[in-house]
CSV table of N, CA and C and ligand atoms in Angstrom, one decimal:
chain,number,residue,atom,x,y,z
X,1,UNK,N,-55.3,8.1,36.8
X,1,UNK,CA,-53.9,8.0,37.1
X,1,UNK,C,-53.0,9.7,37.2
X,2,UNK,N,-52.9,10.2,38.4
X,2,UNK,CA,-52.4,11.4,38.4
X,2,UNK,C,-51.6,11.7,38.0
X,3,UNK,N,-49.9,11.0,37.8
X,3,UNK,CA,-49.2,11.7,37.4
X,3,UNK,C,-49.0,11.4,35.8
X,4,UNK,N,-50.4,11.2,35.4
X,4,UNK,CA,-50.1,10.6,34.2
X,4,UNK,C,-50.7,12.0,32.8
X,5,UNK,N,-49.7,12.6,32.1
X,5,UNK,CA,-49.7,13.7,31.4
X,5,UNK,C,-51.0,13.6,30.5
X,6,UNK,N,-51.4,12.4,29.9
X,6,UNK,CA,-52.6,12.2,29.0
X,6,UNK,C,-53.5,12.1,29.9
X,7,UNK,N,-53.8,11.3,31.2
X,7,UNK,CA,-55.2,11.5,31.9
X,7,UNK,C,-55.1,13.0,32.3
X,8,UNK,N,-54.4,13.8,32.5
X,8,UNK,CA,-54.6,15.2,32.6
X,8,UNK,C,-55.0,16.0,31.7
X,9,UNK,N,-54.3,15.9,30.4
X,9,UNK,CA,-54.6,16.4,29.5
X,9,UNK,C,-56.2,15.8,29.2
X,10,UNK,N,-56.7,14.8,29.4
X,10,UNK,CA,-57.9,14.5,29.3
X,10,UNK,C,-58.9,14.8,30.2
X,11,UNK,N,-58.5,14.8,31.4
X,11,UNK,CA,-59.6,15.9,33.2
X,11,UNK,C,-59.5,16.9,32.3
X,12,UNK,N,-59.1,17.5,31.7
X,12,UNK,CA,-58.8,18.8,31.5
X,12,UNK,C,-58.0,19.8,32.3
X,13,UNK,N,-57.2,19.2,33.2
X,13,UNK,CA,-56.5,19.3,34.2
X,13,UNK,C,-55.1,20.0,33.6
X,14,UNK,N,-54.8,20.0,32.0
X,14,UNK,CA,-53.7,20.6,31.6
X,14,UNK,C,-54.7,21.3,30.2
X,15,UNK,N,-54.7,22.6,30.2
X,15,UNK,CA,-55.5,22.9,29.4
X,15,UNK,C,-55.1,22.7,27.7
X,16,UNK,N,-56.3,22.0,26.8
X,16,UNK,CA,-55.4,21.6,25.6
X,16,UNK,C,-56.7,22.0,25.1
X,17,UNK,N,-56.6,22.0,23.6
X,17,UNK,CA,-57.5,22.3,22.3
X,17,UNK,C,-58.3,20.7,22.0
X,18,UNK,N,-59.1,20.6,22.3
X,18,UNK,CA,-59.3,18.7,21.5
X,18,UNK,C,-59.8,19.6,20.3
X,19,UNK,N,-59.6,18.4,19.6
X,19,UNK,CA,-59.9,18.8,18.4
X,19,UNK,C,-61.4,18.1,17.8
X,20,UNK,N,-61.7,17.0,18.8
X,20,UNK,CA,-63.0,16.2,19.0
X,20,UNK,C,-63.1,15.7,19.9
X,21,UNK,N,-63.8,15.1,20.7
X,21,UNK,CA,-63.8,15.0,22.0
X,21,UNK,C,-65.4,13.9,22.1
X,22,UNK,N,-65.1,13.0,22.8
X,22,UNK,CA,-66.2,12.6,23.3
X,22,UNK,C,-66.4,11.6,25.2
X,23,UNK,N,-67.7,10.6,25.4
X,23,UNK,CA,-67.4,10.4,26.6
X,23,UNK,C,-65.9,9.4,26.8
X,24,UNK,N,-66.0,8.8,25.5
X,24,UNK,CA,-64.6,7.7,25.9
X,24,UNK,C,-63.1,7.9,25.3
X,25,UNK,N,-63.1,9.5,24.5
X,25,UNK,CA,-61.7,9.5,23.6
X,25,UNK,C,-62.1,11.6,23.5
X,26,UNK,N,-60.5,11.6,23.5
X,26,UNK,CA,-59.9,12.9,22.7
X,26,UNK,C,-59.1,12.8,21.9
X,27,UNK,N,-59.2,13.8,21.0
X,27,UNK,CA,-57.9,14.4,19.8
X,27,UNK,C,-57.7,15.6,20.0
X,28,UNK,N,-56.5,15.6,19.8
X,28,UNK,CA,-55.5,17.0,20.2
X,28,UNK,C,-54.3,17.3,19.6
X,29,UNK,N,-53.6,18.1,19.2
X,29,UNK,CA,-52.5,18.0,18.3
X,29,UNK,C,-51.3,17.7,19.0
X,30,UNK,N,-50.2,17.1,18.1
X,30,UNK,CA,-49.0,16.4,18.7
X,30,UNK,C,-48.2,17.9,18.9
X,31,UNK,N,-47.6,18.1,20.7
X,31,UNK,CA,-46.9,19.3,21.2
X,31,UNK,C,-45.5,19.6,20.0
X,32,UNK,N,-45.5,18.2,19.5
X,32,UNK,CA,-44.2,17.9,18.9
X,32,UNK,C,-44.0,17.5,17.6
X,33,UNK,N,-44.8,18.3,16.5
X,33,UNK,CA,-45.3,17.4,15.3
X,33,UNK,C,-44.2,16.7,14.3
X,34,UNK,N,-44.4,15.8,14.1
X,34,UNK,CA,-43.8,15.1,13.3
X,34,UNK,C,-43.9,14.8,11.7
X,35,UNK,N,-44.9,15.8,11.4
X,35,UNK,CA,-45.4,16.1,9.7
X,35,UNK,C,-46.4,17.2,10.2
X,36,UNK,N,-46.8,17.5,8.8
X,36,UNK,CA,-47.7,19.1,8.4
X,36,UNK,C,-48.8,18.7,9.4
X,37,UNK,N,-49.6,17.5,9.3
X,37,UNK,CA,-50.7,17.3,10.4
X,37,UNK,C,-50.1,16.0,11.6
X,38,UNK,N,-50.2,16.2,12.7
X,38,UNK,CA,-49.9,15.0,13.3
X,38,UNK,C,-50.7,15.2,14.9
X,39,UNK,N,-51.8,14.6,14.6
X,39,UNK,CA,-52.7,14.8,16.1
X,39,UNK,C,-52.6,13.1,16.6
X,40,UNK,N,-53.0,13.4,17.8
X,40,UNK,CA,-52.9,12.2,18.8
X,40,UNK,C,-54.4,11.6,19.1
X,41,UNK,N,-54.8,10.6,19.6
X,41,UNK,CA,-56.3,9.9,19.8
X,41,UNK,C,-55.5,9.2,21.1
X,42,UNK,N,-56.4,9.6,22.1
X,42,UNK,CA,-56.4,8.5,23.4
X,42,UNK,C,-57.4,8.7,24.1
X,43,UNK,N,-57.7,7.1,24.7
X,43,UNK,CA,-58.5,7.1,25.4
X,43,UNK,C,-58.9,8.2,26.8
X,44,UNK,N,-60.0,8.6,27.6
X,44,UNK,CA,-60.2,9.2,28.6
X,44,UNK,C,-59.6,8.1,29.7
X,45,UNK,N,-60.0,7.0,29.7
X,45,UNK,CA,-59.4,6.0,30.7
X,45,UNK,C,-57.8,5.9,30.4
X,46,UNK,N,-57.5,5.7,31.6
X,46,UNK,CA,-55.8,5.2,31.5
X,46,UNK,C,-55.9,3.6,31.3
X,47,UNK,N,-55.2,3.3,30.0
X,47,UNK,CA,-54.4,2.1,29.6
X,47,UNK,C,-53.3,2.3,29.4
X,48,UNK,N,-52.2,1.7,30.1
X,48,UNK,CA,-50.8,2.1,30.1
X,48,UNK,C,-50.2,2.1,28.3
X,49,UNK,N,-50.7,0.6,27.6
X,49,UNK,CA,-50.2,0.9,26.2
X,49,UNK,C,-51.1,-0.4,25.9
X,50,UNK,N,-51.0,-0.7,24.4
X,50,UNK,CA,-51.7,-1.5,23.5
X,50,UNK,C,-51.8,-2.9,24.5
X,51,UNK,N,-50.5,-3.5,25.1
X,51,UNK,CA,-50.3,-4.5,25.7
X,51,UNK,C,-51.4,-4.4,26.7
X,52,UNK,N,-51.5,-3.4,27.5
X,52,UNK,CA,-52.8,-3.5,28.6
X,52,UNK,C,-53.8,-3.3,28.2
X,53,UNK,N,-54.1,-3.1,26.6
X,53,UNK,CA,-55.6,-3.1,26.4
X,53,UNK,C,-56.5,-4.3,26.4
X,54,UNK,N,-57.9,-4.1,27.2
X,54,UNK,CA,-58.3,-5.8,27.0
X,54,UNK,C,-60.0,-4.9,26.5
X,55,UNK,N,-60.0,-4.1,25.9
X,55,UNK,CA,-61.0,-3.8,25.7
X,55,UNK,C,-61.4,-3.5,24.1
X,56,UNK,N,-61.8,-4.4,23.5
X,56,UNK,CA,-61.9,-4.9,21.9
X,56,UNK,C,-62.9,-3.4,21.5
X,57,UNK,N,-63.6,-3.0,22.0
X,57,UNK,CA,-64.5,-2.3,21.9
X,57,UNK,C,-64.4,-1.2,21.8
X,58,UNK,N,-63.4,-0.7,22.9
X,58,UNK,CA,-62.7,0.9,23.2
X,58,UNK,C,-61.7,1.0,21.8
X,59,UNK,N,-60.5,-0.5,21.6
X,59,UNK,CA,-59.8,-0.1,20.5
X,59,UNK,C,-60.6,0.4,19.3
X,60,UNK,N,-62.0,-0.1,18.9
X,60,UNK,CA,-62.2,-0.1,18.2
X,60,UNK,C,-63.0,1.1,18.0
X,61,UNK,N,-63.3,1.8,18.8
X,61,UNK,CA,-63.7,3.1,19.2
X,61,UNK,C,-62.7,4.1,18.9
X,62,UNK,N,-61.5,3.9,19.2
X,62,UNK,CA,-60.5,4.9,19.3
X,62,UNK,C,-60.2,5.3,17.6
X,63,UNK,N,-60.3,3.5,16.9
X,63,UNK,CA,-59.9,3.6,15.3
X,63,UNK,C,-60.6,4.5,14.8
X,64,UNK,N,-62.0,4.3,14.9
X,64,UNK,CA,-63.3,4.9,14.2
X,64,UNK,C,-63.3,6.3,15.1
X,65,UNK,N,-62.6,6.9,16.0
X,65,UNK,CA,-62.4,8.2,16.4
X,65,UNK,C,-61.3,9.1,15.9
X,66,UNK,N,-60.4,7.9,15.5
X,66,UNK,CA,-59.2,8.4,14.6
X,66,UNK,C,-60.0,9.1,13.3
X,67,UNK,N,-60.8,7.7,12.5
X,67,UNK,CA,-61.2,8.6,11.4
X,67,UNK,C,-62.0,9.9,11.3
X,68,UNK,N,-62.8,9.6,12.0
X,68,UNK,CA,-63.7,11.1,12.5
X,68,UNK,C,-63.1,12.3,12.2
X,69,UNK,N,-62.2,12.1,13.5
X,69,UNK,CA,-61.3,13.5,14.0
X,69,UNK,C,-60.6,13.9,12.3
X,70,UNK,N,-60.0,12.8,11.6
X,70,UNK,CA,-59.5,13.4,10.5
X,70,UNK,C,-60.2,13.8,9.4
X,71,UNK,N,-61.7,13.3,9.4
X,71,UNK,CA,-62.7,13.7,8.4
X,71,UNK,C,-63.3,15.3,9.0
X,72,UNK,N,-63.3,15.7,10.0
X,72,UNK,CA,-63.5,16.9,10.5
X,72,UNK,C,-62.6,18.0,10.1
X,73,UNK,N,-61.1,17.5,10.0
X,73,UNK,CA,-60.0,18.6,9.8
X,73,UNK,C,-59.8,18.1,8.2
X,74,UNK,N,-60.5,17.3,7.2
X,74,UNK,CA,-60.4,17.2,6.2
X,74,UNK,C,-58.7,16.3,5.2
X,75,UNK,N,-58.7,15.9,6.3
X,75,UNK,CA,-57.8,15.0,6.0
X,75,UNK,C,-57.9,13.4,5.4
X,76,UNK,N,-57.1,13.6,4.3
X,76,UNK,CA,-58.1,11.9,3.5
X,76,UNK,C,-57.0,11.2,3.3
X,77,UNK,N,-55.4,11.2,3.2
X,77,UNK,CA,-54.6,10.5,3.4
X,77,UNK,C,-53.9,10.4,4.8
X,78,UNK,N,-53.1,9.4,5.4
X,78,UNK,CA,-52.7,9.3,6.6
X,78,UNK,C,-52.4,7.8,7.3
X,79,UNK,N,-51.2,8.4,8.1
X,79,UNK,CA,-51.3,7.1,9.0
X,79,UNK,C,-50.9,7.0,10.1
X,80,UNK,N,-51.3,5.9,10.9
X,80,UNK,CA,-51.8,5.3,12.0
X,80,UNK,C,-50.6,5.0,12.8
X,81,UNK,N,-50.2,5.1,13.8
X,81,UNK,CA,-49.1,4.0,14.7
X,81,UNK,C,-49.2,4.5,15.8
X,82,UNK,N,-49.1,3.5,16.5
X,82,UNK,CA,-49.1,3.1,18.0
X,82,UNK,C,-48.2,2.5,18.7
X,83,UNK,N,-47.2,3.3,18.9
X,83,UNK,CA,-46.1,2.9,19.2
X,83,UNK,C,-46.2,2.0,21.3
X,84,UNK,N,-45.4,0.5,21.0
X,84,UNK,CA,-45.9,-0.1,22.0
X,84,UNK,C,-44.6,-0.6,22.6
X,85,UNK,N,-43.9,0.5,23.9
X,85,UNK,CA,-42.8,-0.5,24.7
X,85,UNK,C,-42.2,0.6,24.1
X,86,UNK,N,-40.8,0.6,25.1
X,86,UNK,CA,-39.9,1.8,25.0
X,86,UNK,C,-38.9,1.5,23.4
X,87,UNK,N,-38.8,0.3,23.0
X,87,UNK,CA,-38.0,0.0,21.9
X,87,UNK,C,-38.9,0.6,20.2
X,88,UNK,N,-40.0,1.0,20.7
X,88,UNK,CA,-40.7,1.4,19.8
X,88,UNK,C,-40.8,2.8,19.4
X,89,UNK,N,-40.6,3.4,20.7
X,89,UNK,CA,-40.8,4.7,20.5
X,89,UNK,C,-41.8,5.5,21.8
X,90,UNK,N,-42.3,4.4,22.3
X,90,UNK,CA,-42.9,4.8,23.4
X,90,UNK,C,-42.5,5.8,24.4
X,91,UNK,N,-42.6,6.8,24.8
X,91,UNK,CA,-42.3,7.6,26.0
X,91,UNK,C,-43.4,8.0,27.0
X,92,UNK,N,-44.5,8.1,26.2
X,92,UNK,CA,-45.8,8.5,27.2
X,92,UNK,C,-46.5,7.2,27.6
X,93,UNK,N,-46.5,6.9,28.6
X,93,UNK,CA,-47.2,5.2,29.1
X,93,UNK,C,-49.1,5.5,29.3
X,94,UNK,N,-49.6,6.4,28.4
X,94,UNK,CA,-50.8,6.1,28.3
X,94,UNK,C,-51.2,6.4,27.0
X,95,UNK,N,-52.1,5.0,26.5
X,95,UNK,CA,-52.2,4.4,25.0
X,95,UNK,C,-52.7,5.5,24.3
X,96,UNK,N,-51.8,5.8,22.9
X,96,UNK,CA,-52.2,6.6,21.8
X,96,UNK,C,-52.3,6.4,20.9
X,97,UNK,N,-53.3,6.5,19.8
X,97,UNK,CA,-52.5,7.1,18.6
X,97,UNK,C,-52.0,8.0,18.1
X,98,UNK,N,-50.9,7.5,17.0
X,98,UNK,CA,-50.6,9.2,16.4
X,98,UNK,C,-51.2,9.4,15.0
X,99,UNK,N,-51.7,9.9,14.7
X,99,UNK,CA,-52.0,10.3,13.2
X,99,UNK,C,-51.0,11.2,12.3
X,100,UNK,N,-50.8,10.5,11.1
X,100,UNK,CA,-49.4,11.7,10.8
X,100,UNK,C,-49.8,11.8,9.1
X,101,UNK,N,-50.2,12.9,8.8
X,101,UNK,CA,-50.6,13.5,7.4
X,101,UNK,C,-50.0,15.1,6.6
X,102,UNK,N,-50.2,15.0,5.8
X,102,UNK,CA,-50.2,16.6,5.2
X,102,UNK,C,-49.0,16.1,4.3
X,103,UNK,N,-47.9,15.2,4.4
X,103,UNK,CA,-47.3,15.2,3.1
X,103,UNK,C,-47.1,13.7,2.7
X,104,UNK,N,-45.8,13.4,2.0
X,104,UNK,CA,-45.8,11.8,1.6
X,104,UNK,C,-44.7,11.2,2.8
X,105,UNK,N,-44.9,10.1,3.3
X,105,UNK,CA,-44.6,9.6,4.4
X,105,UNK,C,-43.8,8.5,3.9
X,106,UNK,N,-42.6,8.3,4.6
X,106,UNK,CA,-41.8,7.0,3.7
X,106,UNK,C,-41.9,6.1,4.9
X,107,UNK,N,-41.8,4.9,4.0
X,107,UNK,CA,-41.8,3.5,3.9
X,107,UNK,C,-40.7,2.6,4.0
X,108,UNK,N,-40.2,1.7,5.0
X,108,UNK,CA,-40.9,1.7,6.1
X,108,UNK,C,-40.4,2.8,7.3
X,109,UNK,N,-41.2,2.8,8.3
X,109,UNK,CA,-40.6,3.4,9.5
X,109,UNK,C,-39.4,2.8,9.9
X,110,UNK,N,-38.7,4.2,10.2
X,110,UNK,CA,-37.4,3.8,11.1
X,110,UNK,C,-37.7,2.9,12.5
S,1,AMP,P1,-44.4,8.3,22.0
S,1,AMP,O1,-43.5,8.6,21.7
S,1,AMP,O2,-45.8,7.4,21.0
S,1,AMP,O3,-45.0,7.9,23.9
S,1,AMP,O4,-45.7,9.4,21.8
S,1,AMP,C1,-46.0,10.3,22.8
S,1,AMP,C2,-46.1,12.0,22.1
S,1,AMP,O5,-46.6,12.7,22.8
S,1,AMP,C3,-45.0,12.7,21.7
S,1,AMP,O6,-45.2,12.8,19.8
S,1,AMP,C4,-45.1,14.1,21.7
S,1,AMP,O7,-44.5,14.9,21.5
S,1,AMP,C5,-46.6,13.9,22.5
S,1,AMP,N1,-47.0,15.0,24.0
S,1,AMP,C6,-46.4,14.9,24.7
S,1,AMP,N2,-46.8,15.4,26.1
S,1,AMP,C7,-48.0,16.5,25.1
S,1,AMP,C8,-48.8,17.6,25.4
S,1,AMP,N3,-48.8,17.7,26.2
S,1,AMP,N4,-49.3,17.6,24.4
S,1,AMP,C9,-49.5,17.0,22.9
S,1,AMP,N5,-48.6,16.1,22.8
S,1,AMP,C10,-47.8,15.6,23.9
S,2,ZN,ZN1,-53.1,8.4,31.6
């Protein structure tokens, strides 16, 4: 999807340093970090949100990709967040996993 910022990142149209990449997914630092470590995992293919995801294998891959990325940067304690829908805080409608860590995280999230 041409106008989608995360499609542009995945397609290298917006230069972005990937922490990890493969055929299906990429991970990169969040531009507005909410924790000392905050990166995003996105599928290369456009999926608007978890509600539109119809591929359990891809979802499993994204989860494993988050773990692989955390392992690569030596992050052992972290939280995964998938905001789904505007009321949850979703602002970019291309599925993404937030991975947050590097400090003690409050519970429950706001
Ligand atoms: P959400 O609010 O769950 O849709 O999260 C979208 C996230 O994308 C926010 O945390 C933004 O800071 C982040 N973001 C938006 N544009 C960029 C970008 N160009 N590079 C990295 N992160 C971005
Ligand atoms: Zn997209």
